[in-house]
Short mmCIF file of C-alpha atoms in Angstrom, two decimals:
data_model
loop_
_atom_site.label_atom_id
_atom_site.label_comp_id
_atom_site.label_asym_id
_atom_site.label_seq_id
_atom_site.Cartn_x
_atom_site.Cartn_y
_atom_site.Cartn_z
CA GLY T 115 96.46 75.89 79.88
CA LYS T 116 93.03 77.42 80.21
CA GLY T 117 94.63 80.66 81.37
CA GLU T 118 93.22 80.22 84.86
CA SER T 119 96.53 80.66 86.58
CA ASP T 120 97.64 83.81 84.76
CA GLY T 121 100.35 85.54 86.66
CA PHE T 122 100.88 82.82 89.27
CA SER T 123 103.59 80.19 89.26
CA ALA T 124 102.69 76.54 89.87
CA GLU T 125 104.24 76.92 93.34
CA GLN T 126 101.99 79.85 94.17
CA ILE T 127 98.92 77.97 92.94
CA GLU T 128 99.97 75.02 95.09
CA MET T 129 100.37 77.29 98.12
CA TYR T 130 96.91 78.77 97.56
CA LYS T 131 95.50 75.24 97.22
CA GLU T 132 96.99 74.24 100.57
CA CYS T 133 95.69 77.43 102.09
CA PHE T 134 92.25 76.81 100.61
CA LYS T 135 92.18 73.23 101.92
CA LEU T 136 93.08 74.43 105.41
CA MET T 137 90.24 76.91 105.33
CA ASP T 138 87.64 74.65 103.73
CA ILE T 139 86.80 73.01 107.05
CA ASN T 140 83.86 70.91 105.84
CA LYS T 141 85.73 69.98 102.62
CA ASP T 142 82.87 70.82 100.27
CA GLY T 143 85.05 72.82 97.87
CA THR T 144 83.58 76.18 98.90
CA ILE T 145 84.65 78.35 101.80
CA ASP T 146 81.58 79.71 103.58
CA LYS T 147 81.31 81.83 106.68
CA ASN T 148 81.43 78.80 109.00
CA ASP T 149 84.59 77.52 107.31
CA LEU T 150 86.20 80.93 107.66
CA ARG T 151 85.16 81.24 111.28
CA GLY T 152 86.57 77.77 111.99
CA ALA T 153 89.83 78.53 110.22
CA PHE T 154 90.29 81.69 112.29
CA ASP T 155 89.25 79.87 115.48
CA ASN T 156 91.95 77.27 114.79
CA VAL T 157 94.59 79.96 115.07
CA GLY T 158 92.94 81.54 118.09
CA VAL T 159 91.31 84.50 116.33
CA LEU T 160 87.68 85.33 116.95
CA MET T 161 86.11 87.07 113.98
CA ASN T 162 82.77 88.84 114.18
CA GLU T 163 80.05 88.52 111.52
CA GLY T 164 80.98 91.84 109.92
CA GLU T 165 84.63 90.88 109.51
CA LEU T 166 83.71 87.49 108.04
CA ASP T 167 81.23 89.11 105.64
CA GLY T 168 83.86 91.64 104.66
CA LEU T 169 86.36 88.95 103.75
CA LEU T 170 83.82 86.92 101.78
CA SER T 171 82.48 89.98 99.97
CA GLU T 172 85.85 90.45 98.26
CA ILE T 173 85.18 87.31 96.24
CA SER T 174 82.61 87.44 93.47
CA GLY T 175 80.21 84.53 93.83
CA PRO T 176 80.80 81.48 96.01
CA CYS T 177 84.28 81.22 97.51
CA THR T 178 85.53 78.31 95.42
CA PHE T 179 89.23 77.79 94.81
CA ASP T 180 88.94 79.26 91.29
CA ASN T 181 87.11 82.35 92.52
CA MET T 182 89.66 82.83 95.27
CA ILE T 183 92.48 82.72 92.71
CA LYS T 184 90.59 85.19 90.49
CA MET T 185 90.24 87.53 93.43
CA PHE T 186 93.99 87.36 94.17
CA GLN T 187 94.74 87.90 90.48
CA SER T 188 92.53 90.94 90.22
CA LYS T 189 94.09 92.37 93.39
CA MET T 190 97.53 91.89 91.94
CA ALA T 191 96.75 92.89 88.38
CA GLY T 192 98.00 96.28 87.42
CA ASP T 193 100.70 96.39 90.08
CA GLY T 194 103.13 94.82 87.66
CA ASN T 195 103.72 92.14 90.30
CA ASP T 196 106.54 94.05 91.93
CA PRO T 197 107.77 91.75 94.72
CA ASP T 198 107.40 94.57 97.26
CA ASP T 199 103.81 95.10 96.16
CA LEU T 200 103.13 91.39 96.48
CA ILE T 201 104.52 91.44 100.00
CA ILE T 202 102.41 94.48 100.83
CA GLN T 203 99.32 92.76 99.40
CA ALA T 204 100.04 89.69 101.52
CA PHE T 205 100.30 91.81 104.65
CA LYS T 206 97.18 93.75 103.79
CA ALA T 207 95.31 90.44 103.80
CA TYR T 208 96.14 90.17 107.51
CA ASP T 209 95.64 93.83 108.19
CA MET T 210 92.76 94.85 110.41
CA ALA T 211 92.46 98.58 110.97
CA GLY T 212 96.20 99.13 110.57
CA LYS T 213 97.21 96.22 112.78
CA ILE T 214 98.17 92.63 112.14
CA ASP T 215 97.15 89.73 114.33
CA VAL T 216 100.46 88.29 115.43
CA LYS T 217 99.25 84.76 116.27
CA MET T 218 97.59 84.35 112.93
CA PHE T 219 100.55 85.75 111.07
CA GLN T 220 103.00 83.53 112.95
CA HIS T 221 100.81 80.54 112.10
CA ALA T 222 100.91 81.51 108.41
CA LEU T 223 104.70 81.91 108.45
CA SER T 224 105.10 78.46 109.96
CA ILE T 225 103.00 76.64 107.35
CA TRP T 226 103.46 78.50 104.05
CA GLY T 227 106.31 79.37 101.76
CA ASP T 228 109.74 78.78 103.27
CA LYS T 229 108.24 77.40 106.46
CA MET T 230 109.90 79.25 109.31
CA SER T 231 110.86 77.53 112.54
CA LYS T 232 109.48 78.68 115.87
CA THR T 233 112.87 80.21 116.70
CA GLU T 234 113.04 82.15 113.44
CA ILE T 235 109.53 83.44 113.99
CA GLU T 236 110.30 84.47 117.56
CA ASP T 237 113.43 86.28 116.33
CA VAL T 238 111.40 88.23 113.81
CA PHE T 239 108.61 89.06 116.23
CA GLY T 240 111.06 90.02 118.96
CA GLU T 241 111.65 93.17 116.88
CA PHE T 242 108.05 94.33 117.16
CA ASP T 243 106.05 96.30 119.58
CA ILE T 244 103.20 93.84 120.20
CA ASP T 245 100.23 95.02 122.23
CA GLU T 246 98.19 93.06 124.77
CA ASP T 247 95.77 91.85 122.07
CA TYR T 248 98.68 90.30 120.18
CA MET T 249 98.36 92.98 117.53
CA VAL T 250 101.24 94.79 115.87
CA ALA T 251 101.15 97.88 113.63
CA THR T 252 101.09 96.80 109.99
CA ARG T 253 103.58 99.43 108.91
CA GLU T 254 106.05 98.15 111.52
CA VAL T 255 105.92 94.66 110.05
CA LEU T 256 106.06 95.97 106.50
CA GLY T 257 109.07 98.09 107.34
CA LEU T 258 111.07 94.94 108.03
CA PHE T 259 110.21 93.33 104.73
CA VAL T 260 110.09 96.19 102.26
CA ALA T 261 111.74 99.55 101.92
CA GLN T 262 109.03 102.06 102.74
CA LYS T 263 108.17 104.44 99.95
CA GLU T 264 108.20 107.79 101.69
#
């Protein structure tokens, strides 16, 4: 291949493609601030301009599918793709000031990877201490999935 998908399996690329399509609301092949805002709105999360800019600024150039993949690759490069690190990276993507938005995360769990059922998701989230804004401490969630490095 052209080496574009270095480090990612075909399944992962496919998952990112699905994710990209969901977020590319106007289907023009580039995720802009309006697409991002819409994608977050769809899962009931209101993002302010600063947060949206922050997310987009992590990608060099326009947020095309290829650039998004490059950004994920560069984030994961150097970690040796340890599964725990990958999980931590995934959580960090949802992390806002040390907390994770539960609704958004539940939505992600129900549509990506080994799609979890509502019951499974409720079982998992029953373990957490969720605050009134539907936020949960990132380290709490991480603690369930990976052994914490003290």
